[in-house]
XYZ file of C-alpha atoms in Angstrom:
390
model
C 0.000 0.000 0.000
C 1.522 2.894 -0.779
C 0.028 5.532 1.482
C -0.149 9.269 1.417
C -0.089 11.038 4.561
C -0.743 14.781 4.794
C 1.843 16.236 7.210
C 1.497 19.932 7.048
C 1.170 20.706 10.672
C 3.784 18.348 11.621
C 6.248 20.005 9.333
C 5.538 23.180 10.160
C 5.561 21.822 14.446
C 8.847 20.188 13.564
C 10.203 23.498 12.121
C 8.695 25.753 14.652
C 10.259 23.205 17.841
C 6.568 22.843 18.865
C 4.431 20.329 18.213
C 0.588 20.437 18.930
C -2.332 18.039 19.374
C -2.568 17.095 15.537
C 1.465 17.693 14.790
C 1.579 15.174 17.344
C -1.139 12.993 16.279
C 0.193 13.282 12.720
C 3.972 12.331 14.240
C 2.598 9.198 15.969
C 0.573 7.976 12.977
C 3.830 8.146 10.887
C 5.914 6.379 13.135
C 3.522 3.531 14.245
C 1.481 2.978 10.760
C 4.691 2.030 9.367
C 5.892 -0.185 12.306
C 2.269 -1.418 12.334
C 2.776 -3.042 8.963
C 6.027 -3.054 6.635
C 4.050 -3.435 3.682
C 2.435 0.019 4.059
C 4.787 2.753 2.103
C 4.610 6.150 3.670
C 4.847 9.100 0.748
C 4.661 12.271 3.522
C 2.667 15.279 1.869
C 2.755 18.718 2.613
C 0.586 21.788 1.204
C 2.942 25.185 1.023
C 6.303 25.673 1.075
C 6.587 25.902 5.033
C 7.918 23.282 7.770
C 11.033 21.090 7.779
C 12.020 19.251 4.459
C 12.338 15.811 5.790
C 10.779 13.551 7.870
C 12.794 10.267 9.228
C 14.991 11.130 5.829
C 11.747 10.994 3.612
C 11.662 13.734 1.517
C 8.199 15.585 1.847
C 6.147 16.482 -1.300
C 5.020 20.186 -1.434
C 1.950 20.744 -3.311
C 0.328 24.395 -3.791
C -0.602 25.861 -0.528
C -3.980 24.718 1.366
C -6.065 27.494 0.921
C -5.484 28.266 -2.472
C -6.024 24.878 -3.186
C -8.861 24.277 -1.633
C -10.874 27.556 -3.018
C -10.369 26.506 -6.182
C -11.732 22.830 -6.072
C -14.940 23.968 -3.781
C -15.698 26.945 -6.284
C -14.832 24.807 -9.335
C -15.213 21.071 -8.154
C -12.568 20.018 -9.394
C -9.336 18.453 -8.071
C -6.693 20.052 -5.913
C -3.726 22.123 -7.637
C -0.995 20.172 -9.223
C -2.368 16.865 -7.951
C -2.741 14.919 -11.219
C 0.506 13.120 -11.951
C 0.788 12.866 -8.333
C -2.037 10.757 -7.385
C -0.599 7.887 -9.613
C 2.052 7.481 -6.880
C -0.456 6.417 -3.801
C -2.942 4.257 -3.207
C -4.976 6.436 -0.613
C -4.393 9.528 0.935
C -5.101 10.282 4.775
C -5.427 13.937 6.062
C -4.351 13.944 9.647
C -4.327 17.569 10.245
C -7.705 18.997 8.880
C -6.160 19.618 5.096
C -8.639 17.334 3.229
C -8.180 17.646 -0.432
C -9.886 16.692 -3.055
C -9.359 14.374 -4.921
C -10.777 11.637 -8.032
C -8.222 9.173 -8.538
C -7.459 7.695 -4.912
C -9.687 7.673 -1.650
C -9.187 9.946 1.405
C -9.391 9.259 4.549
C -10.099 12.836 6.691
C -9.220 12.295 10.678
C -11.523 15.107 11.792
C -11.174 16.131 15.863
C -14.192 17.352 16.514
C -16.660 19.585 15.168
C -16.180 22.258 17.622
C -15.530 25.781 15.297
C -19.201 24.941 13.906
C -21.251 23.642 16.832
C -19.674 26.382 19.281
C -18.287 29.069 16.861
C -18.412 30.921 19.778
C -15.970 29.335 21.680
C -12.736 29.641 18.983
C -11.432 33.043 17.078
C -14.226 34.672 15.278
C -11.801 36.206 12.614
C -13.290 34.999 9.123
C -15.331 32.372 11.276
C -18.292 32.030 8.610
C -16.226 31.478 5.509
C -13.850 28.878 7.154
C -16.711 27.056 8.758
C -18.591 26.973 5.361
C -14.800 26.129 3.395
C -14.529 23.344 6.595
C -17.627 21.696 6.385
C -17.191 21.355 2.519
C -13.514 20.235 2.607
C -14.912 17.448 5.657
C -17.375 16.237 3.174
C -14.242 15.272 0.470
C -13.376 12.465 2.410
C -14.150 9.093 1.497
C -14.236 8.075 5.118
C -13.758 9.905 7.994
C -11.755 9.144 11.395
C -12.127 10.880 14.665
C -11.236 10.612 18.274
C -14.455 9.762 20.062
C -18.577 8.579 20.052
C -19.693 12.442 20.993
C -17.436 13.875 18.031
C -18.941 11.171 15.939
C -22.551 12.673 16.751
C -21.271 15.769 16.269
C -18.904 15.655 12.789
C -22.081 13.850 11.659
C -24.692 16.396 12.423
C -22.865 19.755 11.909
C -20.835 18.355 8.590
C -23.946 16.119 6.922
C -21.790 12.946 6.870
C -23.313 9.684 7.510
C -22.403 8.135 10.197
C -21.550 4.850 9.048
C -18.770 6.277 7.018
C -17.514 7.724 10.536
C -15.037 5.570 12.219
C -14.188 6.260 15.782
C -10.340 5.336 16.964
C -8.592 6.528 20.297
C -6.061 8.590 20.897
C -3.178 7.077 22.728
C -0.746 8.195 25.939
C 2.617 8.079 25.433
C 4.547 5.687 27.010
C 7.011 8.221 28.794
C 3.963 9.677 30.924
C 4.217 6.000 32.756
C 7.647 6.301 33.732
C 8.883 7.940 36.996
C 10.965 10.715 36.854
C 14.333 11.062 39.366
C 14.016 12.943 42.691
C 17.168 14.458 41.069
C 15.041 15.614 38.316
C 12.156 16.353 40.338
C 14.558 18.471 42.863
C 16.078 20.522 39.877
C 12.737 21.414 38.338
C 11.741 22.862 41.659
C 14.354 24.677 42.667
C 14.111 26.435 38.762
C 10.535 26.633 38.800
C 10.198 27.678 42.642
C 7.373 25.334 42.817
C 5.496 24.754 45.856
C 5.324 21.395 47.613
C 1.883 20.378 47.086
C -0.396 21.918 44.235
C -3.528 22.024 41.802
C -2.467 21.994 38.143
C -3.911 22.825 34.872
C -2.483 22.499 31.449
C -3.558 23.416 28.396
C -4.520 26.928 26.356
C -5.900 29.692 27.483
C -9.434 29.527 25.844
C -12.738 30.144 26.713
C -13.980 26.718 26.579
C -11.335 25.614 28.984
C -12.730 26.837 31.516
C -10.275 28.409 33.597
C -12.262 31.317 35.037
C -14.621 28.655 37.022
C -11.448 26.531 37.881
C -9.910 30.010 39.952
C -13.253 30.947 41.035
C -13.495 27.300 42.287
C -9.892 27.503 44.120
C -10.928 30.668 45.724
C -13.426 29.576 47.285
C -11.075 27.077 49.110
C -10.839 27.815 52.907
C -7.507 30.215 52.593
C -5.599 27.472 54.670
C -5.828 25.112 52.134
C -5.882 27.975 48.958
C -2.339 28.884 51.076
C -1.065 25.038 51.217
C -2.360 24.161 47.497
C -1.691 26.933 45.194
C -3.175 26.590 41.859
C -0.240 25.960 38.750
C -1.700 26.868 35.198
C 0.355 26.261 32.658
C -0.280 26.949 28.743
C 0.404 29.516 26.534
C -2.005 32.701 25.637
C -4.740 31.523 23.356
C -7.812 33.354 21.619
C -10.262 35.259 23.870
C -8.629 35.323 26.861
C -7.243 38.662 27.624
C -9.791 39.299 30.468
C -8.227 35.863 31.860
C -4.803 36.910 31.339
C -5.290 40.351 33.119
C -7.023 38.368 35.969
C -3.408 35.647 36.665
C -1.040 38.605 36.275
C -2.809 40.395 39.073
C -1.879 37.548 41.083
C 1.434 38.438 40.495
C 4.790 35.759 39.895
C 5.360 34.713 43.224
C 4.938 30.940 45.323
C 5.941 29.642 48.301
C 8.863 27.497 47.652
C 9.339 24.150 48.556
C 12.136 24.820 50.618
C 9.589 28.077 52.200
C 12.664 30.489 51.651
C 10.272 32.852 48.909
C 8.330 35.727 51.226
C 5.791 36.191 48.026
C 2.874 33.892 47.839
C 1.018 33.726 44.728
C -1.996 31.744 45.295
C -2.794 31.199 41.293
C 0.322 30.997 39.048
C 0.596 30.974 35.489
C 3.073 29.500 33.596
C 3.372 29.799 29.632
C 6.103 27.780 28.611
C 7.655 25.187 30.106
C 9.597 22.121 28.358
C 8.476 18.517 28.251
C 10.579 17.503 31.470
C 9.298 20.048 33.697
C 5.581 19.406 32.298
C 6.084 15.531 33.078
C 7.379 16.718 36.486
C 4.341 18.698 37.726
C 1.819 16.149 36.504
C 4.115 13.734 38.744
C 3.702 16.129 41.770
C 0.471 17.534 41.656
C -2.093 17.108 44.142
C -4.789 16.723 41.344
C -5.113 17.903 37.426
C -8.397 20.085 37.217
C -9.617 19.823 33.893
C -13.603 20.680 33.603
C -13.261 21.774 30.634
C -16.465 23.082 28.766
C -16.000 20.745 25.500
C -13.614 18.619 24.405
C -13.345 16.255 20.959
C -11.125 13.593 23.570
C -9.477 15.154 26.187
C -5.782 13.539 26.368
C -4.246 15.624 29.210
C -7.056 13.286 31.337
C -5.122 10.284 29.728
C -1.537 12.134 30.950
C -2.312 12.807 34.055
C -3.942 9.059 35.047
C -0.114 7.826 33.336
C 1.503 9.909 35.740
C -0.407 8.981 38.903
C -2.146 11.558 39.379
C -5.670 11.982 40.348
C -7.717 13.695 37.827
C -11.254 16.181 37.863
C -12.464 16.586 35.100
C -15.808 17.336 33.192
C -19.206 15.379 33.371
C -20.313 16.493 29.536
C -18.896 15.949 25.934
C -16.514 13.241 25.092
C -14.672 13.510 28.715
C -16.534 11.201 30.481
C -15.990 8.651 27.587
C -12.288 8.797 27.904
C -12.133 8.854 31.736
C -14.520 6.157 32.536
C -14.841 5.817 36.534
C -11.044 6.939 36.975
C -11.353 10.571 37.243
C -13.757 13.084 39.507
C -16.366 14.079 37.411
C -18.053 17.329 37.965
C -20.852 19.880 35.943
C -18.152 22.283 34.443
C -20.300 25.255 35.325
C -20.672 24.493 39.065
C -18.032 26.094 40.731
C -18.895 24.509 43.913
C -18.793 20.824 42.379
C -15.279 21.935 41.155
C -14.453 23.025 44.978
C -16.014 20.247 46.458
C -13.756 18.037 44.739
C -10.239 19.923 44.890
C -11.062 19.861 48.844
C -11.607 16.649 49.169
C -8.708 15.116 47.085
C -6.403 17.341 48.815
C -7.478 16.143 52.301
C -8.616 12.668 51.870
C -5.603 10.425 50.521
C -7.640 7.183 50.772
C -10.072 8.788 47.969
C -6.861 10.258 46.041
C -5.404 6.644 46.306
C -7.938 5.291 44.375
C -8.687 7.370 41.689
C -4.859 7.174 41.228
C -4.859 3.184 41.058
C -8.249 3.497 38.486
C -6.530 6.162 36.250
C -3.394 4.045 35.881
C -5.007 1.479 34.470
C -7.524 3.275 32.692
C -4.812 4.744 30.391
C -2.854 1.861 29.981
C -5.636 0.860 27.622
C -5.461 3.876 25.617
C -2.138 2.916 23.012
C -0.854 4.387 20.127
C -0.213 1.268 18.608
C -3.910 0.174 18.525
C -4.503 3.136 17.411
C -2.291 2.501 14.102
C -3.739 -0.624 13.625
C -7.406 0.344 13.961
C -6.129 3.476 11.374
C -4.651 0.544 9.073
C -8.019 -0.997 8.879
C -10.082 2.088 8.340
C -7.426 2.261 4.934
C -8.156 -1.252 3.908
C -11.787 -0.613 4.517
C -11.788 2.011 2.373
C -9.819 0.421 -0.598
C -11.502 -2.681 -0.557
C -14.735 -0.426 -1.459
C -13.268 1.899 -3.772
């Protein structure tokens, strides 16, 4: 099989030193499609000149840019720029990253996340939101087959895109095996003493965006009784996202300042945010803190649940969209917009270790059934699937 896989985020990630959800997605289905199955020949794709050259010494093919590309086939129907002589070398062609093209003389495969810019257009940057929902629902419906992470983005790629559902297939996500592994106290010492983090903390990763949440997830931490707000500080880390400059105004009135472990800092910083940190010092706090608080307001899958069950650490985490799918019975699940659910639950799982213990022992094993390589080798059936009925 000679497979094309659209790697236009990755490259650009790879170039950039920063990988996100789908760079990463698209990095693991490169490296374990091909482990999955020798007889599977990767032919990475990339639309527009930018991102790394290479992957794993493959040279990547650079078709006309995305968004010229894809204006011309949904105004004229046809195919995608420059694509004729190419689609004679694959078999099928799988979008990873949300650049579906079109295409007549192979199938595609589209892995779609969710459905979220169109069902909650409120909820992600409103610049030129009705034209790329319209160009994103039309490029979605290219695909021959679509993949995506969970049952509730099933329902909702299937509603909001006008895609049956049977030719939806739903496959996992996977957590990578390093979240398992226990980190040094000599690594765990040095990232605290760079950091200045506290002993014992809440922690929240992930973008600053309105549907994460974060404005209940303070509100819920200051309602803590100030003994415990003082002994469990709440650690945000992600970087600035779209709509969140109220937010952002709100954590630097905090200020920069925690307790230390060792108690030596005078400046105490109940809420602290932290943009940037590197994958070591990430892997550190989700080692350390007291519980991840994650109610976020949607969510396609939800894989920071998934990281921090692999790294022993008791999770809270939403009651609605896919989140309860993905945490099962191993995480605290609360109504993202009661604050006093939210409370409730950092209080308890910062006083009562028996209750801690076992949502740590569930999570563990919760995500050790969540695997990138099942992932590849559900993906590797969806492409059969769809050759066999081409």
């Amino acid at each position: 099989m000679r497979l094309g896989l659209g790697v236009t985020v990755l490259a650009r990630g790879l170039q950039s030193g920063h990988l996100d959800g789908i760079g990463h997605y698209t990095q693991e289905m490169f490296e374990q499609v091909s482990q999955s199955n020798k007889k599977i020949v990767i032919k990475p794709v990339a639309f527009g000149a930018a991102g790394v050259d290479q992957i794993d010494n493959l040279t990547i093919k650079r078709l006309p840019r995305y968004s010229l590309s894809s204006g011309w086939s949904a105004l004229s129907g046809l195919d995608f720029l420059k694509t004729k002589s190419w689609q004679t070398e694959i078999d099928i062609f799988h979008a990873t990253d949300h650049c579906t093209p079109l295409l007549s003389q192979v199938p595609v495969v589209a892995t779609l996340m969710d459905a979220i810019p169109i069902s909650h257009p409120q909820w992600v940057n409103q610049r030129g939101r009705q034209l790329k929902n319209w160009l994103w629902r039309k490029t979605g419906q290219w695909a021959d087959h679509v993949i995506t992470i969970s049952e509730f983005s099933k329902k909702e790629i299937s509603y909001h895109f006008k895609i049956d559902e049977q030719k939806i297939s739903v496959i996992s996500l996977g957590v990578d095996e390093r979240y398992f592994k226990r980190l040094s106290q000599d690594v765990i010492k040095s990232q605290y003493v760079a950091l200045g983090l506290p002993e014992r903390f809440f922690l929240f990763i992930g973008t600053l965006q309105p549907r994460k949440n974060l404005d209940r997830i303070i509100d819920a931490h200051e309602a803590l009784p100030l003994e415990l707000r003082q002994a469990f500080p709440l650690i945000i880390v992600g970087r600035n996202g779209w709509g969140s400059q109220e937010l952002v105004n709100r954590l630097n009135a905090y200020g920069a300042g925690l307790v230390c472990s060792s108690g030596s800092s005078s400046s105490v910083s109940l809420v602290r945010w932290l943009q940037n940190v590197d994958d070591v010092a990430k892997r550190v706090m989700l080692q350390k803190a007291t519980a991840l608080v994650f109610p976020s307001l949607i969510e396609g899958f939800g894989l920071p649940v998934l990281e921090g069950f692999a790294s022993q650490t008791p999770v809270i985490t939403s009651n609605v969209s896919s989140l309860p799918e993905v945490a099962g019975d191993a995480a605290w699940l609360v109504d993202p917009y009661n604050v006093a659910a939210i409370t409730e639950a950092m209080a308890t799982l910062a006083c009562d270790e028996t209750v801690a213990h076992t949502f740590v022992t569930k999570g563990v094993e919760r995500a050790r059934s969540f695997t990138w390589q099942a992932c590849a080798r559900e993906t590797i059936k969806v492409y059969e699937q769809v050759l066999n009925h081409s």
